[in-house]
Amino acid sequence: MTAGVVLHLTEAAAGKQRAVLRNALNLLPEVEVGTPIEVVVHGEAITLARPGQATADALAEAQDAGITIVVCRNSLRSQDLTDRDLVHGAVVVPSGVAHLVARQLEGWAYLRP
Amino acid sequence: MTAGVVLHLTEAAAGKQRAVLRNALNLLPEVEVGTPIEVVVHGEAITLARPGQATADALAEAQDAGITIVVCRNSLRSQDLTDRDLVHGAVVVPSGVAHLVARQLEGWAYLRP
Amino acid sequence: MTAGVVLHLTEAAAGKQRAVLRNALNLLPEVEVGTPIEVVVHGEAITLARPGQATADALAEAQDAGITIVVCRNSLRSQDLTDRDLVHGAVVVPSGVAHLVARQLEGWAYLRP
């Protein structure tokens, strides 16, 4: 078993974002129950975590299944957004890239679909 | 030395697929003899493993050199394809992303060119 | 703390290259002082390390901050370039992908923004 899995998403395109959420969902039945799976977004990709997007249904399905959406505060700030502009359940970290580094040090697997 | 190397490919564009096969070939002389190298395809990228593609020559060269093409069964199924639609030598795994996670746990290096 | 961080860049687009340099700069205050951070370029991305590019200011800022630009000699050769065609401070390695594998074996974190 793995400590957890981070999926790294940097693109804004709805089709790409849906594909990455699907990758995360497809992982769920393959890992030990309780293994955390995170989709980490920064840069243009933080649209994924904003309400009312074209990807809202896919996002809700992923969150309902237990997948955590992690958002980069540096990216929020540079787009003049705050935590209140995000969907319920999104987790904000100081730096998306630093979070991805930290997770690897904790033994998580890294995927950049 | 490394246990092995996985190259993660998600794009359908022939130019991109050729570049990733070239990356895999360029790795060969740099790693210890016998180190396994896999190109893992899922989503749109599974075209790489279908016969008669524009990338067929590059694919044959990579396979002849000992590089293994690993295909995601979830992706095959969602495109109404089966193992018989793939080139000889392609290896099918239940989930491409789960395979990439498993390889990292086994100590393989991960590249997403 | 981590042994170091490699950021893997394969794209030629100036906007993408600037974003990756920004990711590297954003990492700096988040890692322990002295942790090496490298941006590894191969294929089309080696334009980043050539003088007189649209990204020159962002590149100089990153290098001044202590980030190392690592260039693949295979890619240089295939584009009929030599070390003398690169900006001061760029480090050339025999193979970009092999370098990324070696760094992971040394315990560095891998990011492909």
Tab-separated table of C-alpha atoms in Angstrom:
chain	number	residue	atom	x	y	z
A	1	MET	CA	0.000	0.000	0.000
A	2	THR	CA	0.997	3.615	-0.434
A	3	ALA	CA	0.827	6.473	2.062
A	4	GLY	CA	-1.305	8.379	-0.437
A	5	VAL	CA	-1.419	9.678	-3.981
A	6	VAL	CA	-1.162	13.256	-5.264
A	7	LEU	CA	-2.390	14.107	-8.751
A	8	HIS	CA	-0.850	17.322	-10.067
A	9	LEU	CA	-3.081	19.460	-12.300
A	10	THR	CA	-1.948	22.719	-13.910
A	11	GLU	CA	-4.322	23.119	-16.861
A	12	ALA	CA	-7.533	25.160	-17.089
A	13	ALA	CA	-9.209	23.194	-19.911
A	14	ALA	CA	-12.440	21.571	-18.710
A	15	GLY	CA	-11.793	18.369	-20.672
A	16	LYS	CA	-8.377	17.948	-19.088
A	17	GLN	CA	-9.724	18.677	-15.615
A	18	ARG	CA	-12.496	16.114	-16.059
A	19	ALA	CA	-9.948	13.528	-17.229
A	20	VAL	CA	-7.807	14.071	-14.129
A	21	LEU	CA	-10.835	13.772	-11.814
A	22	ARG	CA	-11.688	10.545	-13.651
A	23	ASN	CA	-8.104	9.288	-13.126
A	24	ALA	CA	-8.475	9.972	-9.410
A	25	LEU	CA	-11.824	8.137	-9.270
A	26	ASN	CA	-10.374	5.183	-11.182
A	27	LEU	CA	-7.607	4.933	-8.603
A	28	LEU	CA	-9.978	4.565	-5.661
A	29	PRO	CA	-10.928	0.887	-6.110
A	30	GLU	CA	-7.275	0.011	-6.784
A	31	VAL	CA	-5.748	1.337	-3.556
A	32	GLU	CA	-6.241	0.122	0.016
A	33	VAL	CA	-9.400	1.507	1.640
A	34	GLY	CA	-8.614	4.764	3.385
A	35	THR	CA	-5.630	5.705	1.211
A	36	PRO	CA	-5.860	9.482	0.742
A	37	ILE	CA	-6.006	10.819	-2.820
A	38	GLU	CA	-5.510	14.509	-3.515
A	39	VAL	CA	-5.840	16.561	-6.685
A	40	VAL	CA	-3.500	19.544	-6.288
A	41	VAL	CA	-4.257	22.604	-8.429
A	42	HIS	CA	-2.247	25.753	-8.965
A	43	GLY	CA	-1.927	28.438	-11.634
A	44	GLU	CA	-4.699	28.381	-14.224
A	45	ALA	CA	-5.990	25.093	-12.850
A	46	ILE	CA	-7.523	26.634	-9.740
A	47	THR	CA	-10.711	27.258	-11.733
A	48	LEU	CA	-11.446	23.615	-10.891
A	49	ALA	CA	-12.123	24.635	-7.284
A	50	ARG	CA	-14.387	27.591	-8.078
A	51	PRO	CA	-18.182	27.204	-7.905
A	52	GLY	CA	-20.344	27.157	-11.010
A	53	GLN	CA	-17.802	25.741	-13.440
A	54	ALA	CA	-18.482	23.393	-16.369
A	55	THR	CA	-16.710	20.702	-14.337
A	56	ALA	CA	-18.955	21.117	-11.255
A	57	ASP	CA	-20.642	17.707	-11.577
A	58	ALA	CA	-17.376	15.821	-11.994
A	59	LEU	CA	-15.912	17.755	-9.069
A	60	ALA	CA	-18.859	16.949	-6.795
A	61	GLU	CA	-18.618	13.260	-7.751
A	62	ALA	CA	-14.916	13.206	-6.880
A	63	GLN	CA	-15.400	15.017	-3.579
A	64	ASP	CA	-18.334	12.751	-2.647
A	65	ALA	CA	-16.068	9.748	-3.286
A	66	GLY	CA	-13.540	11.106	-0.786
A	67	ILE	CA	-11.018	12.797	-3.068
A	68	THR	CA	-9.600	16.051	-1.662
A	69	ILE	CA	-9.050	19.141	-3.817
A	70	VAL	CA	-5.966	21.074	-2.668
A	71	VAL	CA	-5.545	24.676	-3.845
A	72	CYS	CA	-2.383	26.830	-3.927
A	73	ARG	CA	-2.702	30.108	-1.988
A	74	ASN	CA	0.013	31.763	-4.100
A	75	SER	CA	-2.187	31.152	-7.151
A	76	LEU	CA	-5.325	32.399	-5.376
A	77	ARG	CA	-3.549	35.602	-4.379
A	78	SER	CA	-2.152	36.273	-7.836
A	79	GLN	CA	-5.703	35.983	-9.213
A	80	ASP	CA	-7.167	38.244	-6.491
A	81	LEU	CA	-9.205	35.395	-5.011
A	82	THR	CA	-9.685	34.207	-1.431
A	83	ASP	CA	-10.776	30.986	0.267
A	84	ARG	CA	-14.365	32.239	0.061
A	85	ASP	CA	-14.258	32.015	-3.725
A	86	LEU	CA	-13.783	28.230	-3.553
A	87	VAL	CA	-16.181	25.294	-3.368
A	88	HIS	CA	-16.929	23.795	0.029
A	89	GLY	CA	-14.338	21.194	1.034
A	90	ALA	CA	-11.427	22.622	-0.947
A	91	VAL	CA	-8.272	22.739	1.171
A	92	VAL	CA	-5.907	25.694	0.735
A	93	VAL	CA	-2.141	25.278	1.239
A	94	PRO	CA	0.480	28.064	1.206
A	95	SER	CA	2.186	26.727	-1.933
A	96	GLY	CA	0.928	24.026	-4.296
A	97	VAL	CA	4.388	23.015	-5.468
A	98	ALA	CA	5.788	22.918	-1.926
A	99	HIS	CA	2.826	20.718	-0.929
A	100	LEU	CA	3.645	18.305	-3.763
A	101	VAL	CA	7.254	18.147	-2.586
A	102	ALA	CA	6.194	17.551	1.023
A	103	ARG	CA	3.819	14.744	0.055
A	104	GLN	CA	6.585	12.947	-1.856
A	105	LEU	CA	8.810	13.172	1.223
A	106	GLU	CA	5.986	11.581	3.203
A	107	GLY	CA	6.056	8.641	0.796
A	108	TRP	CA	3.090	9.529	-1.357
A	109	ALA	CA	3.118	8.582	-5.038
A	110	TYR	CA	3.096	11.452	-7.549
A	111	LEU	CA	1.098	11.497	-10.767
A	112	ARG	CA	0.955	14.235	-13.344
A	113	PRO	CA	-1.708	12.982	-15.770
B	1	MET	CA	20.975	1.899	-10.327
B	2	THR	CA	17.204	2.103	-10.307
B	3	ALA	CA	14.629	-0.683	-10.096
B	4	GLY	CA	13.136	0.606	-13.332
B	5	VAL	CA	11.686	3.655	-15.037
B	6	VAL	CA	8.067	4.428	-15.996
B	7	LEU	CA	7.348	7.089	-18.585
B	8	HIS	CA	3.784	8.405	-18.318
B	9	LEU	CA	2.108	9.376	-21.595
B	10	THR	CA	-1.410	10.810	-21.819
B	11	GLU	CA	-1.412	12.642	-25.165
B	12	ALA	CA	-2.643	11.438	-28.563
B	13	ALA	CA	-0.507	13.728	-30.748
B	14	ALA	CA	1.896	11.709	-32.917
B	15	GLY	CA	4.730	14.214	-32.423
B	16	LYS	CA	4.422	14.010	-28.649
B	17	GLN	CA	4.233	10.205	-28.711
B	18	ARG	CA	7.346	10.013	-30.878
B	19	ALA	CA	9.196	12.350	-28.504
B	20	VAL	CA	8.331	10.163	-25.501
B	21	LEU	CA	9.475	6.997	-27.311
B	22	ARG	CA	12.700	8.852	-28.137
B	23	ASN	CA	13.097	9.804	-24.437
B	24	ALA	CA	12.740	6.134	-23.518
B	25	LEU	CA	15.314	5.081	-26.137
B	26	ASN	CA	17.737	7.783	-24.962
B	27	LEU	CA	17.480	6.415	-21.433
B	28	LEU	CA	18.552	2.907	-22.407
B	29	PRO	CA	22.325	3.497	-22.711
B	30	GLU	CA	22.259	5.537	-19.474
B	31	VAL	CA	20.808	2.910	-17.142
B	32	GLU	CA	22.307	-0.379	-16.000
B	33	VAL	CA	21.813	-3.194	-18.528
B	34	GLY	CA	18.558	-4.999	-17.810
B	35	THR	CA	16.829	-2.081	-16.105
B	36	PRO	CA	13.188	-2.257	-17.244
B	37	ILE	CA	11.730	0.800	-18.972
B	38	GLU	CA	7.987	1.096	-19.512
B	39	VAL	CA	5.886	3.630	-21.408
B	40	VAL	CA	2.463	3.663	-19.729
B	41	VAL	CA	-0.439	4.940	-21.825
B	42	HIS	CA	-4.009	5.718	-20.828
B	43	GLY	CA	-6.841	7.909	-22.065
B	44	GLU	CA	-6.287	9.342	-25.545
B	45	ALA	CA	-2.710	8.072	-25.542
B	46	ILE	CA	-3.665	4.427	-26.062
B	47	THR	CA	-3.634	5.066	-29.820
B	48	LEU	CA	0.124	4.537	-29.456
B	49	ALA	CA	-0.503	0.829	-28.913
B	50	ARG	CA	-2.872	0.347	-31.854
B	51	PRO	CA	-1.603	-1.104	-35.137
B	52	GLY	CA	-1.216	1.028	-38.264
B	53	GLN	CA	-0.590	4.360	-36.579
B	54	ALA	CA	1.678	7.156	-37.844
B	55	THR	CA	3.998	6.287	-34.948
B	56	ALA	CA	4.309	2.592	-35.902
B	57	ASP	CA	7.982	2.777	-36.882
B	58	ALA	CA	9.031	4.576	-33.710
B	59	LEU	CA	6.966	2.114	-31.675
B	60	ALA	CA	8.584	-0.908	-33.317
B	61	GLU	CA	12.041	0.570	-32.734
B	62	ALA	CA	11.276	1.087	-29.035
B	63	GLN	CA	9.827	-2.411	-28.599
B	64	ASP	CA	12.759	-3.966	-30.451
B	65	ALA	CA	15.102	-2.169	-28.056
B	66	GLY	CA	13.337	-3.786	-25.097
B	67	ILE	CA	10.962	-1.021	-23.999
B	68	THR	CA	7.570	-2.275	-22.832
B	69	ILE	CA	4.309	-0.530	-23.743
B	70	VAL	CA	1.776	-0.777	-20.905
B	71	VAL	CA	-1.897	-0.046	-21.677
B	72	CYS	CA	-4.727	0.831	-19.265
B	73	ARG	CA	-7.713	-1.536	-19.454
B	74	ASN	CA	-10.094	1.158	-18.133
B	75	SER	CA	-9.155	3.282	-21.150
B	76	LEU	CA	-9.516	0.364	-23.567
B	77	ARG	CA	-12.980	-0.391	-22.219
B	78	SER	CA	-14.155	3.211	-22.387
B	79	GLN	CA	-13.132	3.264	-26.058
B	80	ASP	CA	-14.813	-0.086	-26.805
B	81	LEU	CA	-11.499	-1.771	-27.529
B	82	THR	CA	-10.015	-5.073	-26.402
B	83	ASP	CA	-6.527	-6.589	-26.120
B	84	ARG	CA	-6.909	-7.837	-29.678
B	85	ASP	CA	-6.947	-4.255	-30.959
B	86	LEU	CA	-3.378	-3.715	-29.733
B	87	VAL	CA	0.037	-4.329	-31.262
B	88	HIS	CA	1.874	-7.522	-30.364
B	89	GLY	CA	3.832	-7.175	-27.133
B	90	ALA	CA	1.659	-4.506	-25.508
B	91	VAL	CA	0.909	-5.375	-21.871
B	92	VAL	CA	-2.532	-4.551	-20.486
B	93	VAL	CA	-2.979	-3.635	-16.806
B	94	PRO	CA	-6.300	-3.072	-14.988
B	95	SER	CA	-5.586	0.622	-14.351
B	96	GLY	CA	-2.810	2.739	-15.847
B	97	VAL	CA	-2.709	5.207	-12.959
B	98	ALA	CA	-2.733	2.427	-10.353
B	99	HIS	CA	0.149	0.773	-12.217
B	100	LEU	CA	2.144	4.024	-12.067
B	101	VAL	CA	1.507	4.234	-8.321
B	102	ALA	CA	2.546	0.599	-7.816
B	103	ARG	CA	5.774	1.066	-9.766
B	104	GLN	CA	6.745	4.061	-7.625
B	105	LEU	CA	6.188	1.958	-4.506
B	106	GLU	CA	8.504	-0.642	-6.009
B	107	GLY	CA	11.201	2.027	-6.251
B	108	TRP	CA	10.911	2.849	-9.945
B	109	ALA	CA	11.620	6.386	-11.111
B	110	TYR	CA	8.686	8.298	-12.644
B	111	LEU	CA	8.939	10.565	-15.669
B	112	ARG	CA	6.155	12.515	-17.300
B	113	PRO	CA	7.847	14.001	-20.396
C	1	MET	CA	13.585	18.526	4.343
C	2	THR	CA	14.269	17.161	0.912
C	3	ALA	CA	17.600	16.452	-0.781
C	4	GLY	CA	16.511	18.740	-3.605
C	5	VAL	CA	13.795	19.370	-6.162
C	6	VAL	CA	13.852	18.871	-9.938
C	7	LEU	CA	11.275	20.625	-12.103
C	8	HIS	CA	10.868	18.935	-15.477
C	9	LEU	CA	10.112	21.232	-18.430
C	10	THR	CA	9.544	19.995	-21.977
C	11	GLU	CA	7.571	22.833	-23.603
C	12	ALA	CA	8.856	25.696	-25.764
C	13	ALA	CA	5.993	28.150	-25.102
C	14	ALA	CA	7.271	31.277	-23.341
C	15	GLY	CA	4.195	31.491	-21.077
C	16	LYS	CA	4.686	27.932	-19.893
C	17	GLN	CA	8.414	28.440	-19.347
C	18	ARG	CA	7.740	31.583	-17.284
C	19	ALA	CA	5.174	29.707	-15.197
C	20	VAL	CA	7.667	26.936	-14.415
C	21	LEU	CA	10.369	29.457	-13.439
C	22	ARG	CA	7.761	31.116	-11.197
C	23	ASN	CA	6.953	27.701	-9.629
C	24	ALA	CA	10.651	27.229	-8.880
C	25	LEU	CA	10.912	30.714	-7.328
C	26	ASN	CA	7.790	30.099	-5.233
C	27	LEU	CA	9.382	26.945	-3.869
C	28	LEU	CA	12.475	28.718	-2.565
C	29	PRO	CA	10.992	30.259	0.614
C	30	GLU	CA	9.217	26.957	1.380
C	31	VAL	CA	12.240	24.656	1.452
C	32	GLU	CA	15.143	24.601	3.884
C	33	VAL	CA	17.853	27.157	3.054
C	34	GLY	CA	20.400	25.589	0.737
C	35	THR	CA	18.084	22.990	-0.772
C	36	PRO	CA	19.049	22.780	-4.447
C	37	ILE	CA	16.331	23.425	-7.035
C	38	GLU	CA	16.898	22.557	-10.692
C	39	VAL	CA	14.836	23.213	-13.805
C	40	VAL	CA	15.689	20.440	-16.265
C	41	VAL	CA	15.013	21.164	-19.942
C	42	HIS	CA	15.156	18.875	-22.938
C	43	GLY	CA	13.633	18.695	-26.406
C	44	GLU	CA	11.907	21.917	-27.496
C	45	ALA	CA	12.301	23.365	-24.010
C	46	ILE	CA	16.028	24.018	-24.355
C	47	THR	CA	15.175	27.411	-25.866
C	48	LEU	CA	14.828	28.486	-22.224
C	49	ALA	CA	18.606	28.284	-21.859
C	50	ARG	CA	19.475	30.217	-25.012
C	51	PRO	CA	20.379	33.921	-24.828
C	52	GLY	CA	18.049	36.630	-26.091
C	53	GLN	CA	14.760	34.832	-25.520
C	54	ALA	CA	11.446	36.421	-24.498
C	55	THR	CA	11.901	34.686	-21.150
C	56	ALA	CA	15.364	36.180	-20.497
C	57	ASP	CA	14.273	38.368	-17.564
C	58	ALA	CA	12.464	35.556	-15.779
C	59	LEU	CA	15.446	33.287	-16.387
C	60	ALA	CA	17.915	35.805	-14.963
C	61	GLU	CA	15.684	36.288	-11.899
C	62	ALA	CA	15.591	32.528	-11.290
C	63	GLN	CA	19.338	32.095	-11.760
C	64	ASP	CA	20.068	35.069	-9.488
C	65	ALA	CA	17.896	33.432	-6.828
C	66	GLY	CA	20.049	30.300	-6.991
C	67	ILE	CA	17.993	28.055	-9.251
C	68	THR	CA	20.075	25.943	-11.648
C	69	ILE	CA	19.084	25.398	-15.287
C	70	VAL	CA	20.091	21.900	-16.467
C	71	VAL	CA	20.201	21.218	-20.218
C	72	CYS	CA	20.148	17.856	-22.047
C	73	ARG	CA	23.137	17.306	-24.356
C	74	ASN	CA	21.169	14.866	-26.536
C	75	SER	CA	18.706	17.690	-27.243
C	76	LEU	CA	21.480	20.204	-27.909
C	77	ARG	CA	23.104	17.831	-30.387
C	78	SER	CA	19.872	17.069	-32.226
C	79	GLN	CA	19.373	20.815	-32.691
C	80	ASP	CA	22.980	21.382	-33.847
C	81	LEU	CA	23.784	23.462	-30.774
C	82	THR	CA	26.712	23.395	-28.360
C	83	ASP	CA	27.370	24.586	-24.802
C	84	ARG	CA	28.477	27.917	-26.241
C	85	ASP	CA	24.925	28.592	-27.467
C	86	LEU	CA	23.639	28.641	-23.875
C	87	VAL	CA	23.348	31.352	-21.241
C	88	HIS	CA	26.053	31.636	-18.607
C	89	GLY	CA	25.442	29.284	-15.677
C	90	ALA	CA	23.474	26.648	-17.567
C	91	VAL	CA	24.699	23.146	-16.703
C	92	VAL	CA	24.792	20.523	-19.454
C	93	VAL	CA	24.218	16.828	-18.664
C	94	PRO	CA	24.559	13.900	-21.089
C	95	SER	CA	20.837	13.041	-20.933
C	96	GLY	CA	18.054	15.113	-19.392
C	97	VAL	CA	15.806	12.133	-18.694
C	98	ALA	CA	18.654	10.097	-17.187
C	99	HIS	CA	19.473	13.084	-14.962
C	100	LEU	CA	15.861	13.188	-13.751
C	101	VAL	CA	16.018	9.472	-12.947
C	102	ALA	CA	19.336	9.880	-11.097
C	103	ARG	CA	18.006	12.770	-9.005
C	104	GLN	CA	14.989	10.715	-7.906
C	105	LEU	CA	17.346	7.926	-6.819
C	106	GLU	CA	19.248	10.499	-4.777
C	107	GLY	CA	16.005	11.313	-2.953
C	108	TRP	CA	15.062	14.508	-4.766
C	109	ALA	CA	11.381	15.334	-5.280
C	110	TYR	CA	10.137	15.446	-8.873
C	111	LEU	CA	7.699	18.007	-10.242
C	112	ARG	CA	6.367	18.263	-13.746
C	113	PRO	CA	4.364	21.500	-13.675
